[in-house]
mmCIF file of C-alpha atoms in Angstrom:
data_model
loop_
_atom_site.group_PDB
_atom_site.id
_atom_site.type_symbol
_atom_site.label_atom_id
_atom_site.label_comp_id
_atom_site.label_asym_id
_atom_site.label_seq_id
_atom_site.Cartn_x
_atom_site.Cartn_y
_atom_site.Cartn_z
ATOM 1 C CA MET A 1 -1.084 49.539 62.176
ATOM 2 C CA ASN A 2 1.212 52.038 63.811
ATOM 3 C CA THR A 3 1.756 55.455 62.251
ATOM 4 C CA GLN A 4 5.467 54.866 61.674
ATOM 5 C CA GLY A 5 4.915 51.821 59.482
ATOM 6 C CA PRO A 6 7.028 48.682 59.344
ATOM 7 C CA LYS A 7 10.743 49.224 59.918
ATOM 8 C CA THR A 8 12.530 45.936 59.258
ATOM 9 C CA LEU A 9 12.564 44.228 55.885
ATOM 10 C CA GLU A 10 10.597 41.302 57.301
ATOM 11 C CA GLU A 11 7.946 43.659 58.684
ATOM 12 C CA GLN A 12 7.758 45.412 55.320
ATOM 13 C CA LYS A 13 7.365 42.115 53.445
ATOM 14 C CA SER A 14 4.662 41.071 55.882
ATOM 15 C CA PHE A 15 2.895 44.419 55.481
ATOM 16 C CA VAL A 16 2.972 44.158 51.682
ATOM 17 C CA GLU A 17 1.650 40.571 51.732
ATOM 18 C CA ASP A 18 -1.127 41.616 54.098
ATOM 19 C CA ALA A 19 -1.941 44.665 51.956
ATOM 20 C CA LEU A 20 -2.157 42.505 48.818
ATOM 21 C CA THR A 21 -4.491 40.052 50.535
ATOM 22 C CA ARG A 22 -6.693 42.731 52.063
ATOM 23 C CA ALA A 23 -6.819 44.755 48.837
ATOM 24 C CA GLU A 24 -8.039 41.680 46.966
ATOM 25 C CA GLU A 25 -10.762 41.208 49.583
ATOM 26 C CA HIS A 26 -11.779 44.865 49.174
ATOM 27 C CA ARG A 27 -11.872 44.431 45.391
ATOM 28 C CA LYS A 28 -14.195 41.435 45.686
ATOM 29 C CA ARG A 29 -16.501 43.495 47.939
ATOM 30 C CA LYS A 30 -16.301 46.399 45.453
ATOM 31 C CA GLU A 31 -14.636 48.606 48.080
ATOM 32 C CA PHE A 32 -12.263 50.049 45.523
ATOM 33 C CA LYS A 33 -11.016 53.140 47.391
ATOM 34 C CA GLU A 34 -9.947 51.068 50.395
ATOM 35 C CA GLY A 35 -8.091 48.570 48.203
ATOM 36 C CA ILE A 36 -6.375 51.324 46.245
ATOM 37 C CA SER A 37 -5.198 53.153 49.361
ATOM 38 C CA LEU A 38 -3.761 49.923 50.810
ATOM 39 C CA LEU A 39 -1.823 49.175 47.632
ATOM 40 C CA VAL A 40 -0.567 52.731 47.195
ATOM 41 C CA GLU A 41 0.737 52.620 50.761
ATOM 42 C CA ALA A 42 2.400 49.248 50.075
ATOM 43 C CA LEU A 43 4.219 50.731 47.059
ATOM 44 C CA ARG A 44 6.323 52.854 49.431
ATOM 45 C CA TYR A 45 8.415 49.821 50.381
ATOM 46 C CA GLY A 46 9.465 48.832 46.861
ATOM 47 C CA ILE A 47 8.609 45.174 47.492
ATOM 48 C CA GLN A 48 6.622 43.150 44.927
ATOM 49 C CA LYS A 49 5.966 46.302 42.918
ATOM 50 C CA GLU A 50 4.906 44.380 39.818
ATOM 51 C CA THR A 51 2.281 42.490 41.821
ATOM 52 C CA ILE A 52 1.041 45.656 43.515
ATOM 53 C CA TYR A 53 0.705 47.503 40.194
ATOM 54 C CA PHE A 54 -1.031 44.466 38.682
ATOM 55 C CA ARG A 55 -3.540 44.371 41.550
ATOM 56 C CA LEU A 56 -4.040 48.138 41.268
ATOM 57 C CA GLY A 57 -4.840 47.636 37.596
ATOM 58 C CA ASN A 58 -7.360 44.952 38.513
ATOM 59 C CA ILE A 59 -9.078 47.267 40.989
ATOM 60 C CA TYR A 60 -9.116 50.170 38.529
ATOM 61 C CA ILE A 61 -10.539 48.003 35.746
ATOM 62 C CA ASP A 62 -13.264 46.702 38.083
ATOM 63 C CA ALA A 63 -14.011 50.292 39.128
ATOM 64 C CA GLY A 64 -14.290 51.278 35.460
ATOM 65 C CA ASP A 65 -11.279 53.621 35.523
ATOM 66 C CA LEU A 66 -9.639 52.332 32.353
ATOM 67 C CA SER A 67 -6.996 55.060 32.030
ATOM 68 C CA ARG A 68 -5.628 54.324 35.509
ATOM 69 C CA ALA A 69 -5.863 50.580 34.855
ATOM 70 C CA GLU A 70 -3.800 51.098 31.695
ATOM 71 C CA TYR A 71 -1.219 53.099 33.652
ATOM 72 C CA ALA A 72 -1.015 50.473 36.421
ATOM 73 C CA TYR A 73 -0.542 47.570 34.002
ATOM 74 C CA LYS A 74 2.121 49.511 32.089
ATOM 75 C CA ARG A 75 3.961 50.166 35.357
ATOM 76 C CA ALA A 76 3.745 46.461 36.246
ATOM 77 C CA LEU A 77 5.319 45.691 32.876
ATOM 78 C CA GLU A 78 8.067 48.276 33.437
ATOM 79 C CA VAL A 79 9.024 46.470 36.640
ATOM 80 C CA ASP A 80 8.607 42.976 35.150
ATOM 81 C CA PRO A 81 8.471 42.947 31.325
ATOM 82 C CA HIS A 82 7.536 39.243 31.415
ATOM 83 C CA HIS A 83 4.405 39.642 33.572
ATOM 84 C CA VAL A 84 2.018 37.741 31.284
ATOM 85 C CA ASN A 85 -1.127 38.538 33.254
ATOM 86 C CA ALA A 86 -0.381 42.273 33.219
ATOM 87 C CA MET A 87 0.167 42.112 29.446
ATOM 88 C CA HIS A 88 -3.095 40.218 28.967
ATOM 89 C CA ASN A 89 -5.069 42.611 31.147
ATOM 90 C CA LEU A 90 -3.527 45.594 29.363
ATOM 91 C CA ALA A 91 -4.868 44.091 26.132
ATOM 92 C CA VAL A 92 -8.323 43.840 27.739
ATOM 93 C CA VAL A 93 -8.118 47.511 28.733
ATOM 94 C CA TYR A 94 -7.208 48.478 25.168
ATOM 95 C CA LYS A 95 -10.173 46.488 23.860
ATOM 96 C CA ARG A 96 -12.571 48.193 26.286
ATOM 97 C CA GLN A 97 -11.133 51.584 25.317
ATOM 98 C CA GLY A 98 -11.769 50.806 21.651
ATOM 99 C CA LYS A 99 -8.055 50.801 20.790
ATOM 100 C CA ILE A 100 -8.383 47.718 18.611
ATOM 101 C CA SER A 101 -4.957 47.806 16.934
ATOM 102 C CA LEU A 102 -3.252 48.124 20.336
ATOM 103 C CA PHE A 103 -5.495 45.356 21.667
ATOM 104 C CA VAL A 104 -4.491 42.959 18.890
ATOM 105 C CA LYS A 105 -0.791 43.787 19.197
ATOM 106 C CA THR A 106 -0.779 43.485 23.005
ATOM 107 C CA TYR A 107 -2.911 40.344 23.060
ATOM 108 C CA LYS A 108 -0.607 38.601 20.567
ATOM 109 C CA LYS A 109 2.392 39.655 22.630
ATOM 110 C CA ALA A 110 0.754 38.202 25.758
ATOM 111 C CA GLN A 111 0.149 34.922 23.931
ATOM 112 C CA ARG A 112 3.781 34.742 22.775
ATOM 113 C CA MET A 113 4.954 35.497 26.319
ATOM 114 C CA GLU A 114 2.770 32.695 27.675
ATOM 115 C CA LEU A 115 4.319 30.245 25.215
ATOM 116 C CA ARG A 116 7.880 31.328 26.020
ATOM 117 C CA ARG A 117 7.422 31.433 29.778
ATOM 118 C CA PRO A 118 4.719 29.013 30.872
ATOM 119 C CA ARG A 119 3.388 29.437 34.389
ATOM 120 C CA ASN A 120 5.018 27.511 37.176
ATOM 121 C CA VAL A 121 2.515 24.938 38.296
ATOM 122 C CA PRO A 122 3.101 23.820 41.866
ATOM 123 C CA LEU A 123 3.424 20.061 42.043
ATOM 124 C CA THR A 124 2.356 17.932 44.951
ATOM 125 C CA PRO A 125 4.863 15.394 46.296
ATOM 126 C CA GLU A 126 2.771 12.644 44.685
ATOM 127 C CA ASP A 127 2.965 14.403 41.309
ATOM 128 C CA LYS A 128 6.739 14.751 41.648
ATOM 129 C CA THR A 129 7.092 11.055 42.478
ATOM 130 C CA ARG A 130 4.885 10.090 39.527
ATOM 131 C CA LEU A 131 6.894 12.278 37.147
ATOM 132 C CA ARG A 132 10.208 10.889 38.404
ATOM 133 C CA ARG A 133 8.967 7.332 37.837
ATOM 134 C CA LEU A 134 7.773 8.252 34.367
ATOM 135 C CA GLY A 135 11.155 9.812 33.591
ATOM 136 C CA LEU A 136 12.983 6.735 34.845
ATOM 137 C CA ARG A 137 10.781 4.473 32.712
ATOM 138 C CA TRP A 138 11.512 6.556 29.624
ATOM 139 C CA MET A 139 15.231 6.538 30.366
ATOM 140 C CA ALA A 140 15.144 2.760 30.852
ATOM 141 C CA ALA A 141 13.238 2.319 27.583
ATOM 142 C CA ILE A 142 15.704 4.489 25.676
ATOM 143 C CA PHE A 143 18.682 2.738 27.258
ATOM 144 C CA THR A 144 17.170 -0.659 26.412
ATOM 145 C CA GLY A 145 16.586 0.525 22.847
ATOM 146 C CA PHE A 146 20.251 1.496 22.500
ATOM 147 C CA ILE A 147 21.348 -1.885 23.850
ATOM 148 C CA VAL A 148 19.068 -3.720 21.409
ATOM 149 C CA LEU A 149 20.245 -1.521 18.545
ATOM 150 C CA GLY A 150 23.867 -2.127 19.534
ATOM 151 C CA ALA A 151 23.274 -5.880 19.698
ATOM 152 C CA ILE A 152 21.659 -5.890 16.259
ATOM 153 C CA LEU A 153 24.521 -3.866 14.781
ATOM 154 C CA TYR A 154 27.034 -6.191 16.427
ATOM 155 C CA LEU A 155 25.332 -9.262 14.959
ATOM 156 C CA ILE A 156 25.117 -7.692 11.504
ATOM 157 C CA LEU A 157 28.667 -6.339 11.376
ATOM 158 C CA ARG A 158 30.627 -9.226 12.865
#
């Protein structure tokens, strides 16, 4: 990396993506300081801040620094109040800190958030085709049911 850092928006996005990937690799190898420094540097660009704070929280919780993990997850939630994983992990931090009432409150809130905003599951083209066919079959069945019902009503009321 050069000392000036990325200049264009595309370079910044690329840097942040790379930092997120590399920080996760450092976390898995328990190289927490390296992962933290990458993510802190990535925060300078203001791109994907909720994801960066979430990953920082993950590194801090793995490193056993619960107060910083709590701070990072709270910051992720300030940026994106609907970040379900950050809310869930914040609840885990509260539980590990012994803050049981906060744990229960936060965990329930995370569950409600998950119900209101389910995760986007990427569908393969085959899945999309299968779902379209299923939808068409249901529409055809409903349409046929209305026609049959209309025919029965016509025969009864004539």
